[in-house]
């Protein structure tokens, strides 16, 4: 073969550019057809796809009113060894990181989905609303469930594991360290439901943190009372009494405070504009992608044509 002798196959930068220009110019109809096809297909998707709306709620860490009492108790119990640890002094209190961990947890997500009966909405394509029952799982659903390792039940009802993974995809958490605020969002096809879900999710998380704090405080008080019965030192009795008072105060404050772990600055409202698809962005990307694909196809056709001609010349020469 004499490919190396052809200027079309010169690998220098200038020759490569000339080769690409000639290929695109020769097969410009291919470039136009491919670009138009990609743009039309993208626009059909942009107008036919189910719109997704994002509802967001802005929260900050709720203030802790127990700081003063705890600092005084730390000073009082500083020399008493493990007793301070027993009373929970100096241990990690409620924080935004802990609240977000609870919000993302499997336990709270399963509870939120179960109590709200969200399975029919999350898997609305698999739910027969007229009959009020699940559709028999299709071959695609069976294959997808088999690949994910969570096979569907014979009735077609999705498992909580599938719901947890799906909910994790539509739930978003963004932490703004500059302003010390956290934005929690949910993306869904119904803007009303998206706003309702994210508001209820934050409230459920705050209630769960409140219940956990009360339960821990009650457990600590019980341990302190047990420790008090086992010691005869008056100084330790005084520290134990102060620690019990602190835990009791925390329990009372947890019950009466409106916001325990997360304080809502801006509750979610049903969004008016869709998050996706953004038709302008889809159009721009489709034009760029179509041009790239069309040019690549034109260059490939030109290369194959020259390669075929070179092979024909070699065969004729022999």
PDB file of C-alpha atoms in Angstrom:
ATOM      1  CA  UNK A   1       0.000   0.000   0.000  1.00  0.00           C
ATOM      2  CA  UNK A   2       1.177   3.522  -0.748  1.00  0.00           C
ATOM      3  CA  UNK A   3      -0.706   5.407   1.941  1.00  0.00           C
ATOM      4  CA  UNK A   4       2.426   7.140   3.088  1.00  0.00           C
ATOM      5  CA  UNK A   5       2.902   8.754  -0.304  1.00  0.00           C
ATOM      6  CA  UNK A   6      -0.490  10.424  -0.278  1.00  0.00           C
ATOM      7  CA  UNK A   7      -0.624  13.988   1.006  1.00  0.00           C
ATOM      8  CA  UNK A   8      -4.070  13.245   2.456  1.00  0.00           C
ATOM      9  CA  UNK A   9      -2.422  10.933   4.980  1.00  0.00           C
ATOM     10  CA  UNK A  10       0.294  13.347   6.088  1.00  0.00           C
ATOM     11  CA  UNK A  11       0.292  13.404   9.887  1.00  0.00           C
ATOM     12  CA  UNK A  12       1.558  16.963  10.295  1.00  0.00           C
ATOM     13  CA  UNK A  13      -0.742  19.415  12.030  1.00  0.00           C
ATOM     14  CA  UNK A  14      -1.338  21.551   8.932  1.00  0.00           C
ATOM     15  CA  UNK A  15      -2.067  18.556   6.725  1.00  0.00           C
ATOM     16  CA  UNK A  16      -4.376  17.087   9.342  1.00  0.00           C
ATOM     17  CA  UNK A  17      -6.335  20.343   9.482  1.00  0.00           C
ATOM     18  CA  UNK A  18      -6.546  20.451   5.686  1.00  0.00           C
ATOM     19  CA  UNK A  19      -7.723  16.841   5.580  1.00  0.00           C
ATOM     20  CA  UNK A  20     -10.447  17.532   8.160  1.00  0.00           C
ATOM     21  CA  UNK A  21     -11.543  20.707   6.332  1.00  0.00           C
ATOM     22  CA  UNK A  22     -11.803  18.902   3.010  1.00  0.00           C
ATOM     23  CA  UNK A  23     -13.693  16.013   4.589  1.00  0.00           C
ATOM     24  CA  UNK A  24     -16.237  18.298   6.258  1.00  0.00           C
ATOM     25  CA  UNK A  25     -16.627  20.344   3.085  1.00  0.00           C
ATOM     26  CA  UNK A  26     -17.097  17.272   0.910  1.00  0.00           C
ATOM     27  CA  UNK A  27     -19.612  15.648   3.252  1.00  0.00           C
ATOM     28  CA  UNK A  28     -21.263  18.832   4.487  1.00  0.00           C
ATOM     29  CA  UNK A  29     -24.690  17.324   3.839  1.00  0.00           C
ATOM     30  CA  UNK A  30     -23.838  14.568   6.298  1.00  0.00           C
ATOM     31  CA  UNK A  31     -22.856  17.162   8.902  1.00  0.00           C
ATOM     32  CA  UNK A  32     -26.115  19.071   8.377  1.00  0.00           C
ATOM     33  CA  UNK A  33     -28.299  15.951   8.469  1.00  0.00           C
ATOM     34  CA  UNK A  34     -26.631  14.556  11.601  1.00  0.00           C
ATOM     35  CA  UNK A  35     -26.743  17.915  13.410  1.00  0.00           C
ATOM     36  CA  UNK A  36     -30.389  18.463  12.504  1.00  0.00           C
ATOM     37  CA  UNK A  37     -31.289  14.930  13.608  1.00  0.00           C
ATOM     38  CA  UNK A  38     -29.597  15.357  16.987  1.00  0.00           C
ATOM     39  CA  UNK A  39     -31.225  18.757  17.532  1.00  0.00           C
ATOM     40  CA  UNK A  40     -34.690  17.488  16.603  1.00  0.00           C
ATOM     41  CA  UNK A  41     -34.327  14.411  18.840  1.00  0.00           C
ATOM     42  CA  UNK A  42     -33.105  16.574  21.733  1.00  0.00           C
ATOM     43  CA  UNK A  43     -35.969  19.035  21.344  1.00  0.00           C
ATOM     44  CA  UNK A  44     -38.472  16.192  21.292  1.00  0.00           C
ATOM     45  CA  UNK A  45     -36.955  14.942  24.538  1.00  0.00           C
ATOM     46  CA  UNK A  46     -36.909  18.446  26.053  1.00  0.00           C
ATOM     47  CA  UNK A  47     -40.619  18.970  25.362  1.00  0.00           C
ATOM     48  CA  UNK A  48     -41.774  15.402  26.070  1.00  0.00           C
ATOM     49  CA  UNK A  49     -39.710  14.610  29.185  1.00  0.00           C
ATOM     50  CA  UNK A  50     -41.372  14.795  32.565  1.00  0.00           C
ATOM     51  CA  UNK A  51     -40.344  18.118  34.142  1.00  0.00           C
ATOM     52  CA  UNK A  52     -38.452  18.001  37.416  1.00  0.00           C
ATOM     53  CA  UNK A  53     -38.897  20.696  40.068  1.00  0.00           C
ATOM     54  CA  UNK A  54     -36.561  21.451  42.966  1.00  0.00           C
ATOM     55  CA  UNK A  55     -37.981  22.585  46.312  1.00  0.00           C
ATOM     56  CA  UNK A  56     -35.448  23.806  48.865  1.00  0.00           C
ATOM     57  CA  UNK A  57     -35.507  24.646  52.556  1.00  0.00           C
ATOM     58  CA  UNK A  58     -32.801  26.681  54.313  1.00  0.00           C
ATOM     59  CA  UNK A  59     -31.835  25.717  57.874  1.00  0.00           C
ATOM     60  CA  UNK A  60     -29.190  26.543  60.437  1.00  0.00           C
ATOM     61  CA  UNK A  61     -28.077  24.778  63.588  1.00  0.00           C
ATOM     62  CA  UNK A  62     -30.442  25.580  66.439  1.00  0.00           C
ATOM     63  CA  UNK A  63     -28.816  27.424  69.369  1.00  0.00           C
ATOM     64  CA  UNK A  64     -27.871  25.416  72.424  1.00  0.00           C
ATOM     65  CA  UNK A  65     -29.115  27.083  75.614  1.00  0.00           C
ATOM     66  CA  UNK A  66     -27.294  24.596  77.816  1.00  0.00           C
ATOM     67  CA  UNK A  67     -23.796  25.933  77.166  1.00  0.00           C
ATOM     68  CA  UNK A  68     -23.584  27.956  80.361  1.00  0.00           C
ATOM     69  CA  UNK A  69     -24.798  25.172  82.616  1.00  0.00           C
ATOM     70  CA  UNK A  70     -22.504  22.653  81.022  1.00  0.00           C
ATOM     71  CA  UNK A  71     -19.442  24.868  81.340  1.00  0.00           C
ATOM     72  CA  UNK A  72     -20.093  25.326  85.061  1.00  0.00           C
ATOM     73  CA  UNK A  73     -20.601  21.619  85.523  1.00  0.00           C
ATOM     74  CA  UNK A  74     -17.373  20.870  83.687  1.00  0.00           C
ATOM     75  CA  UNK A  75     -15.471  23.091  86.102  1.00  0.00           C
ATOM     76  CA  UNK A  76     -17.144  21.385  89.085  1.00  0.00           C
ATOM     77  CA  UNK A  77     -16.496  17.854  87.833  1.00  0.00           C
ATOM     78  CA  UNK A  78     -13.047  18.435  86.380  1.00  0.00           C
ATOM     79  CA  UNK A  79     -11.224  16.372  88.998  1.00  0.00           C
ATOM     80  CA  UNK A  80     -13.686  13.517  89.311  1.00  0.00           C
ATOM     81  CA  UNK A  81     -12.377  11.239  86.596  1.00  0.00           C
ATOM     82  CA  UNK A  82     -14.920   9.237  84.620  1.00  0.00           C
ATOM     83  CA  UNK A  83     -17.912  10.735  86.382  1.00  0.00           C
ATOM     84  CA  UNK A  84     -17.927  13.648  83.947  1.00  0.00           C
ATOM     85  CA  UNK A  85     -18.033  11.212  81.048  1.00  0.00           C
ATOM     86  CA  UNK A  86     -20.876   9.310  82.732  1.00  0.00           C
ATOM     87  CA  UNK A  87     -22.907  12.475  82.932  1.00  0.00           C
ATOM     88  CA  UNK A  88     -22.291  13.230  79.312  1.00  0.00           C
ATOM     89  CA  UNK A  89     -20.196  16.309  80.097  1.00  0.00           C
ATOM     90  CA  UNK A  90     -17.901  17.245  77.254  1.00  0.00           C
ATOM     91  CA  UNK A  91     -19.413  14.627  74.953  1.00  0.00           C
ATOM     92  CA  UNK A  92     -20.613  15.498  71.486  1.00  0.00           C
ATOM     93  CA  UNK A  93     -23.913  17.344  71.651  1.00  0.00           C
ATOM     94  CA  UNK A  94     -26.417  17.887  68.960  1.00  0.00           C
ATOM     95  CA  UNK A  95     -24.928  19.468  65.872  1.00  0.00           C
ATOM     96  CA  UNK A  96     -25.827  20.108  62.275  1.00  0.00           C
ATOM     97  CA  UNK A  97     -23.540  17.306  61.132  1.00  0.00           C
ATOM     98  CA  UNK A  98     -25.325  14.840  63.387  1.00  0.00           C
ATOM     99  CA  UNK A  99     -28.719  16.095  62.243  1.00  0.00           C
ATOM    100  CA  UNK A 100     -27.745  15.724  58.578  1.00  0.00           C
ATOM    101  CA  UNK A 101     -26.450  12.231  59.255  1.00  0.00           C
ATOM    102  CA  UNK A 102     -29.829  11.340  60.778  1.00  0.00           C
ATOM    103  CA  UNK A 103     -31.619  12.966  57.851  1.00  0.00           C
ATOM    104  CA  UNK A 104     -29.676  10.814  55.381  1.00  0.00           C
ATOM    105  CA  UNK A 105     -29.912   7.649  57.457  1.00  0.00           C
ATOM    106  CA  UNK A 106     -31.682   4.522  56.255  1.00  0.00           C
ATOM    107  CA  UNK A 107     -33.771   4.318  59.428  1.00  0.00           C
ATOM    108  CA  UNK A 108     -35.256   7.798  59.136  1.00  0.00           C
ATOM    109  CA  UNK A 109     -35.716   7.520  55.350  1.00  0.00           C
ATOM    110  CA  UNK A 110     -37.582   4.223  55.711  1.00  0.00           C
ATOM    111  CA  UNK A 111     -39.744   5.762  58.411  1.00  0.00           C
ATOM    112  CA  UNK A 112     -40.487   8.821  56.280  1.00  0.00           C
ATOM    113  CA  UNK A 113     -41.436   6.686  53.259  1.00  0.00           C
ATOM    114  CA  UNK A 114     -43.535   4.270  55.306  1.00  0.00           C
ATOM    115  CA  UNK A 115     -45.422   6.850  57.376  1.00  0.00           C
ATOM    116  CA  UNK A 116     -46.099   8.996  54.310  1.00  0.00           C
ATOM    117  CA  UNK A 117     -47.047   6.012  52.112  1.00  0.00           C
ATOM    118  CA  UNK A 118     -44.712   7.310  49.422  1.00  0.00           C
ATOM    119  CA  UNK A 119     -44.114   4.061  47.532  1.00  0.00           C
ATOM    120  CA  UNK A 120     -47.014   4.580  45.070  1.00  0.00           C
ATOM    121  CA  UNK A 121     -45.746   8.069  44.254  1.00  0.00           C
ATOM    122  CA  UNK A 122     -42.059   7.221  44.107  1.00  0.00           C
ATOM    123  CA  UNK A 123     -42.771   4.297  41.792  1.00  0.00           C
ATOM    124  CA  UNK A 124     -45.782   5.805  40.033  1.00  0.00           C
ATOM    125  CA  UNK A 125     -44.989   3.975  36.780  1.00  0.00           C
ATOM    126  CA  UNK A 126     -45.432   0.652  38.582  1.00  0.00           C
ATOM    127  CA  UNK A 127     -48.599   1.669  40.437  1.00  0.00           C
ATOM    128  CA  UNK A 128     -52.094   1.149  39.031  1.00  0.00           C
ATOM    129  CA  UNK A 129     -53.978   4.116  40.495  1.00  0.00           C
ATOM    130  CA  UNK A 130     -57.356   2.995  39.125  1.00  0.00           C
ATOM    131  CA  UNK A 131     -57.204  -0.434  40.735  1.00  0.00           C
ATOM    132  CA  UNK A 132     -55.186   0.690  43.741  1.00  0.00           C
ATOM    133  CA  UNK A 133     -52.630  -2.063  43.348  1.00  0.00           C
ATOM    134  CA  UNK A 134     -49.169  -2.722  41.969  1.00  0.00           C
ATOM    135  CA  UNK A 135     -48.732  -3.723  38.352  1.00  0.00           C
ATOM    136  CA  UNK A 136     -47.085  -7.076  37.635  1.00  0.00           C
ATOM    137  CA  UNK A 137     -43.343  -6.406  37.248  1.00  0.00           C
ATOM    138  CA  UNK A 138     -42.269  -6.138  33.634  1.00  0.00           C
ATOM    139  CA  UNK A 139     -39.215  -7.844  32.175  1.00  0.00           C
ATOM    140  CA  UNK A 140     -37.261  -4.576  32.414  1.00  0.00           C
ATOM    141  CA  UNK A 141     -38.199  -4.134  36.072  1.00  0.00           C
ATOM    142  CA  UNK A 142     -37.255  -7.737  36.855  1.00  0.00           C
ATOM    143  CA  UNK A 143     -33.918  -7.352  35.097  1.00  0.00           C
ATOM    144  CA  UNK A 144     -33.175  -4.042  36.827  1.00  0.00           C
ATOM    145  CA  UNK A 145     -34.102  -5.495  40.220  1.00  0.00           C
ATOM    146  CA  UNK A 146     -31.977  -8.579  39.576  1.00  0.00           C
ATOM    147  CA  UNK A 147     -28.965  -6.438  38.656  1.00  0.00           C
ATOM    148  CA  UNK A 148     -29.401  -4.252  41.769  1.00  0.00           C
ATOM    149  CA  UNK A 149     -29.744  -7.346  43.968  1.00  0.00           C
ATOM    150  CA  UNK A 150     -33.200  -6.428  45.307  1.00  0.00           C
ATOM    151  CA  UNK A 151     -35.725  -8.575  43.425  1.00  0.00           C
ATOM    152  CA  UNK A 152     -39.335  -7.428  43.339  1.00  0.00           C
ATOM    153  CA  UNK A 153     -42.013  -9.303  45.218  1.00  0.00           C
ATOM    154  CA  UNK A 154     -44.503 -11.344  43.144  1.00  0.00           C
ATOM    155  CA  UNK A 155     -47.084  -8.591  43.688  1.00  0.00           C
ATOM    156  CA  UNK A 156     -44.770  -6.061  42.044  1.00  0.00           C
ATOM    157  CA  UNK A 157     -44.374  -3.891  45.142  1.00  0.00           C
ATOM    158  CA  UNK A 158     -40.927  -2.273  45.370  1.00  0.00           C
ATOM    159  CA  UNK A 159     -38.851  -2.902  48.457  1.00  0.00           C
ATOM    160  CA  UNK A 160     -37.821  -0.255  50.938  1.00  0.00           C
ATOM    161  CA  UNK A 161     -34.259  -0.752  49.737  1.00  0.00           C
ATOM    162  CA  UNK A 162     -35.237   0.387  46.244  1.00  0.00           C
ATOM    163  CA  UNK A 163     -37.181   3.308  47.702  1.00  0.00           C
ATOM    164  CA  UNK A 164     -34.207   4.316  49.871  1.00  0.00           C
ATOM    165  CA  UNK A 165     -31.865   4.390  46.866  1.00  0.00           C
ATOM    166  CA  UNK A 166     -34.352   6.349  44.757  1.00  0.00           C
ATOM    167  CA  UNK A 167     -35.017   8.846  47.547  1.00  0.00           C
ATOM    168  CA  UNK A 168     -31.278   9.325  47.999  1.00  0.00           C
ATOM    169  CA  UNK A 169     -31.070  10.401  44.345  1.00  0.00           C
ATOM    170  CA  UNK A 170     -33.798  13.043  44.597  1.00  0.00           C
ATOM    171  CA  UNK A 171     -32.688  14.389  48.005  1.00  0.00           C
ATOM    172  CA  UNK A 172     -29.844  16.898  47.999  1.00  0.00           C
ATOM    173  CA  UNK A 173     -27.917  18.589  50.821  1.00  0.00           C
ATOM    174  CA  UNK A 174     -25.718  21.630  50.221  1.00  0.00           C
ATOM    175  CA  UNK A 175     -23.702  23.132  53.072  1.00  0.00           C
ATOM    176  CA  UNK A 176     -22.677  26.764  52.743  1.00  0.00           C
ATOM    177  CA  UNK A 177     -19.761  27.110  55.160  1.00  0.00           C
ATOM    178  CA  UNK A 178     -19.437  30.837  54.452  1.00  0.00           C
ATOM    179  CA  UNK A 179     -22.932  31.726  55.641  1.00  0.00           C
ATOM    180  CA  UNK A 180     -23.176  28.699  57.990  1.00  0.00           C
ATOM    181  CA  UNK A 181     -26.476  27.641  56.467  1.00  0.00           C
ATOM    182  CA  UNK A 182     -27.588  24.352  54.968  1.00  0.00           C
ATOM    183  CA  UNK A 183     -29.913  24.006  51.992  1.00  0.00           C
ATOM    184  CA  UNK A 184     -31.869  20.758  51.747  1.00  0.00           C
ATOM    185  CA  UNK A 185     -33.658  20.080  48.462  1.00  0.00           C
ATOM    186  CA  UNK A 186     -35.868  17.485  46.857  1.00  0.00           C
ATOM    187  CA  UNK A 187     -36.241  17.101  43.086  1.00  0.00           C
ATOM    188  CA  UNK A 188     -39.581  15.713  41.956  1.00  0.00           C
ATOM    189  CA  UNK A 189     -42.099  15.888  39.132  1.00  0.00           C
ATOM    190  CA  UNK A 190     -44.778  17.475  41.341  1.00  0.00           C
ATOM    191  CA  UNK A 191     -43.717  20.867  42.796  1.00  0.00           C
ATOM    192  CA  UNK A 192     -46.351  20.683  45.540  1.00  0.00           C
ATOM    193  CA  UNK A 193     -45.127  17.290  46.702  1.00  0.00           C
ATOM    194  CA  UNK A 194     -41.486  18.330  46.482  1.00  0.00           C
ATOM    195  CA  UNK A 195     -42.088  21.269  48.848  1.00  0.00           C
ATOM    196  CA  UNK A 196     -44.264  19.167  51.169  1.00  0.00           C
ATOM    197  CA  UNK A 197     -41.738  16.363  51.382  1.00  0.00           C
ATOM    198  CA  UNK A 198     -38.701  18.508  52.143  1.00  0.00           C
ATOM    199  CA  UNK A 199     -40.535  20.473  54.850  1.00  0.00           C
ATOM    200  CA  UNK A 200     -41.814  17.276  56.472  1.00  0.00           C
ATOM    201  CA  UNK A 201     -38.417  15.598  56.192  1.00  0.00           C
ATOM    202  CA  UNK A 202     -36.706  18.400  58.095  1.00  0.00           C
ATOM    203  CA  UNK A 203     -39.446  18.380  60.736  1.00  0.00           C
ATOM    204  CA  UNK A 204     -39.190  14.601  61.140  1.00  0.00           C
ATOM    205  CA  UNK A 205     -35.415  14.859  61.508  1.00  0.00           C
ATOM    206  CA  UNK A 206     -35.726  17.554  64.166  1.00  0.00           C
ATOM    207  CA  UNK A 207     -38.303  15.486  66.056  1.00  0.00           C
ATOM    208  CA  UNK A 208     -36.049  12.425  65.876  1.00  0.00           C
ATOM    209  CA  UNK A 209     -33.117  14.416  67.258  1.00  0.00           C
ATOM    210  CA  UNK A 210     -35.332  15.768  70.033  1.00  0.00           C
ATOM    211  CA  UNK A 211     -36.562  12.291  70.997  1.00  0.00           C
ATOM    212  CA  UNK A 212     -33.012  10.933  70.959  1.00  0.00           C
ATOM    213  CA  UNK A 213     -31.768  13.732  73.236  1.00  0.00           C
ATOM    214  CA  UNK A 214     -34.612  13.175  75.713  1.00  0.00           C
ATOM    215  CA  UNK A 215     -34.004   9.430  75.704  1.00  0.00           C
ATOM    216  CA  UNK A 216     -30.269   9.887  76.282  1.00  0.00           C
ATOM    217  CA  UNK A 217     -30.861  12.398  79.078  1.00  0.00           C
ATOM    218  CA  UNK A 218     -33.280  10.051  80.827  1.00  0.00           C
ATOM    219  CA  UNK A 219     -30.760   7.231  80.505  1.00  0.00           C
ATOM    220  CA  UNK A 220     -28.029   9.421  82.003  1.00  0.00           C
ATOM    221  CA  UNK A 221     -30.272  10.462  84.893  1.00  0.00           C
ATOM    222  CA  UNK A 222     -31.000   6.802  85.654  1.00  0.00           C
ATOM    223  CA  UNK A 223     -27.264   6.026  85.623  1.00  0.00           C
ATOM    224  CA  UNK A 224     -26.532   8.993  87.871  1.00  0.00           C
ATOM    225  CA  UNK A 225     -29.145   7.864  90.384  1.00  0.00           C
ATOM    226  CA  UNK A 226     -27.607   4.416  90.358  1.00  0.00           C
ATOM    227  CA  UNK A 227     -24.144   5.906  90.882  1.00  0.00           C
ATOM    228  CA  UNK A 228     -25.432   8.041  93.753  1.00  0.00           C
ATOM    229  CA  UNK A 229     -26.723   4.989  95.587  1.00  0.00           C
ATOM    230  CA  UNK A 230     -23.319   3.312  95.297  1.00  0.00           C
ATOM    231  CA  UNK A 231     -21.182   6.116  96.750  1.00  0.00           C
ATOM    232  CA  UNK A 232     -20.972   7.767 100.173  1.00  0.00           C
ATOM    233  CA  UNK A 233     -18.878  10.839  99.339  1.00  0.00           C
ATOM    234  CA  UNK A 234     -20.815  14.053  99.795  1.00  0.00           C
ATOM    235  CA  UNK A 235     -18.765  15.906  97.174  1.00  0.00           C
ATOM    236  CA  UNK A 236     -19.582  13.271  94.563  1.00  0.00           C
ATOM    237  CA  UNK A 237     -23.226  13.411  95.638  1.00  0.00           C
ATOM    238  CA  UNK A 238     -23.172  17.135  94.963  1.00  0.00           C
ATOM    239  CA  UNK A 239     -21.664  16.672  91.489  1.00  0.00           C
ATOM    240  CA  UNK A 240     -24.100  13.889  90.646  1.00  0.00           C
ATOM    241  CA  UNK A 241     -27.000  16.067  91.751  1.00  0.00           C
ATOM    242  CA  UNK A 242     -25.742  18.952  89.573  1.00  0.00           C
ATOM    243  CA  UNK A 243     -25.305  16.622  86.603  1.00  0.00           C
ATOM    244  CA  UNK A 244     -28.816  15.229  87.065  1.00  0.00           C
ATOM    245  CA  UNK A 245     -30.186  18.766  87.231  1.00  0.00           C
ATOM    246  CA  UNK A 246     -28.424  19.605  83.988  1.00  0.00           C
ATOM    247  CA  UNK A 247     -29.829  16.541  82.216  1.00  0.00           C
ATOM    248  CA  UNK A 248     -33.289  17.298  83.569  1.00  0.00           C
ATOM    249  CA  UNK A 249     -32.989  20.848  82.280  1.00  0.00           C
ATOM    250  CA  UNK A 250     -31.975  19.533  78.868  1.00  0.00           C
ATOM    251  CA  UNK A 251     -35.054  17.303  78.847  1.00  0.00           C
ATOM    252  CA  UNK A 252     -37.349  20.196  79.710  1.00  0.00           C
ATOM    253  CA  UNK A 253     -35.757  22.449  77.088  1.00  0.00           C
ATOM    254  CA  UNK A 254     -36.029  19.736  74.459  1.00  0.00           C
ATOM    255  CA  UNK A 255     -39.734  19.441  75.138  1.00  0.00           C
ATOM    256  CA  UNK A 256     -40.525  23.148  75.005  1.00  0.00           C
ATOM    257  CA  UNK A 257     -38.237  24.412  72.223  1.00  0.00           C
ATOM    258  CA  UNK A 258     -39.865  24.762  68.838  1.00  0.00           C
ATOM    259  CA  UNK A 259     -36.633  23.968  66.955  1.00  0.00           C
ATOM    260  CA  UNK A 260     -34.272  21.489  68.547  1.00  0.00           C
ATOM    261  CA  UNK A 261     -31.444  20.643  66.135  1.00  0.00           C
ATOM    262  CA  UNK A 262     -32.327  22.544  62.958  1.00  0.00           C
ATOM    263  CA  UNK A 263     -33.891  25.974  62.819  1.00  0.00           C
ATOM    264  CA  UNK A 264     -35.757  26.776  59.607  1.00  0.00           C
ATOM    265  CA  UNK A 265     -34.848  30.128  58.110  1.00  0.00           C
ATOM    266  CA  UNK A 266     -36.733  29.760  54.848  1.00  0.00           C
ATOM    267  CA  UNK A 267     -39.307  26.969  54.452  1.00  0.00           C
ATOM    268  CA  UNK A 268     -39.743  25.324  51.060  1.00  0.00           C
ATOM    269  CA  UNK A 269     -42.326  26.708  48.680  1.00  0.00           C
ATOM    270  CA  UNK A 270     -43.650  24.957  45.552  1.00  0.00           C
ATOM    271  CA  UNK A 271     -41.242  26.004  42.770  1.00  0.00           C
ATOM    272  CA  UNK A 272     -42.666  27.644  39.669  1.00  0.00           C
ATOM    273  CA  UNK A 273     -39.795  26.906  37.277  1.00  0.00           C
ATOM    274  CA  UNK A 274     -38.575  23.461  36.349  1.00  0.00           C
ATOM    275  CA  UNK A 275     -35.062  22.365  37.206  1.00  0.00           C
ATOM    276  CA  UNK A 276     -34.872  19.956  34.281  1.00  0.00           C
ATOM    277  CA  UNK A 277     -35.041  19.809  31.341  1.00  0.00           C
ATOM    278  CA  UNK A 278     -33.731  23.293  30.608  1.00  0.00           C
ATOM    279  CA  UNK A 279     -34.708  23.645  26.982  1.00  0.00           C
ATOM    280  CA  UNK A 280     -32.199  26.378  26.145  1.00  0.00           C
ATOM    281  CA  UNK A 281     -29.332  24.316  27.555  1.00  0.00           C
ATOM    282  CA  UNK A 282     -30.570  21.185  25.789  1.00  0.00           C
ATOM    283  CA  UNK A 283     -30.724  23.084  22.485  1.00  0.00           C
ATOM    284  CA  UNK A 284     -27.208  24.485  22.874  1.00  0.00           C
ATOM    285  CA  UNK A 285     -25.709  21.136  23.836  1.00  0.00           C
ATOM    286  CA  UNK A 286     -27.544  19.336  21.040  1.00  0.00           C
ATOM    287  CA  UNK A 287     -26.169  21.773  18.433  1.00  0.00           C
ATOM    288  CA  UNK A 288     -22.616  21.318  19.713  1.00  0.00           C
ATOM    289  CA  UNK A 289     -23.001  17.577  20.028  1.00  0.00           C
ATOM    290  CA  UNK A 290     -24.623  17.267  16.600  1.00  0.00           C
ATOM    291  CA  UNK A 291     -21.867  19.275  14.941  1.00  0.00           C
ATOM    292  CA  UNK A 292     -19.188  17.197  16.627  1.00  0.00           C
ATOM    293  CA  UNK A 293     -20.856  13.924  15.670  1.00  0.00           C
ATOM    294  CA  UNK A 294     -21.505  15.073  12.112  1.00  0.00           C
ATOM    295  CA  UNK A 295     -17.939  16.275  11.596  1.00  0.00           C
ATOM    296  CA  UNK A 296     -16.558  13.054  13.065  1.00  0.00           C
ATOM    297  CA  UNK A 297     -18.721  11.015  10.719  1.00  0.00           C
ATOM    298  CA  UNK A 298     -17.671  13.136   7.720  1.00  0.00           C
ATOM    299  CA  UNK A 299     -13.980  12.700   8.567  1.00  0.00           C
ATOM    300  CA  UNK A 300     -14.467   8.960   9.026  1.00  0.00           C
ATOM    301  CA  UNK A 301     -16.206   8.676   5.652  1.00  0.00           C
ATOM    302  CA  UNK A 302     -13.418  10.637   3.975  1.00  0.00           C
ATOM    303  CA  UNK A 303     -10.752   8.485   5.568  1.00  0.00           C
ATOM    304  CA  UNK A 304     -12.488   5.245   4.581  1.00  0.00           C
ATOM    305  CA  UNK A 305     -12.913   6.531   1.032  1.00  0.00           C
ATOM    306  CA  UNK A 306      -9.227   7.382   0.691  1.00  0.00           C
ATOM    307  CA  UNK A 307      -8.225   4.118   2.278  1.00  0.00           C
ATOM    308  CA  UNK A 308     -10.397   2.219  -0.187  1.00  0.00           C
ATOM    309  CA  UNK A 309      -8.944   4.131  -3.128  1.00  0.00           C
ATOM    310  CA  UNK A 310      -5.405   3.467  -1.960  1.00  0.00           C
ATOM    311  CA  UNK A 311      -6.126  -0.237  -1.603  1.00  0.00           C
ATOM    312  CA  UNK A 312      -7.642  -0.271  -5.115  1.00  0.00           C
ATOM    313  CA  UNK A 313      -4.510   1.402  -6.534  1.00  0.00           C
ATOM    314  CA  UNK A 314      -2.288  -1.169  -4.857  1.00  0.00           C
ATOM    315  CA  UNK A 315      -4.327  -4.052  -6.211  1.00  0.00           C
ATOM    316  CA  UNK A 316      -4.207  -2.621  -9.738  1.00  0.00           C
ATOM    317  CA  UNK A 317      -0.474  -2.099  -9.494  1.00  0.00           C
ATOM    318  CA  UNK A 318       0.112  -5.729  -8.592  1.00  0.00           C
TER     319      UNK A 318
END
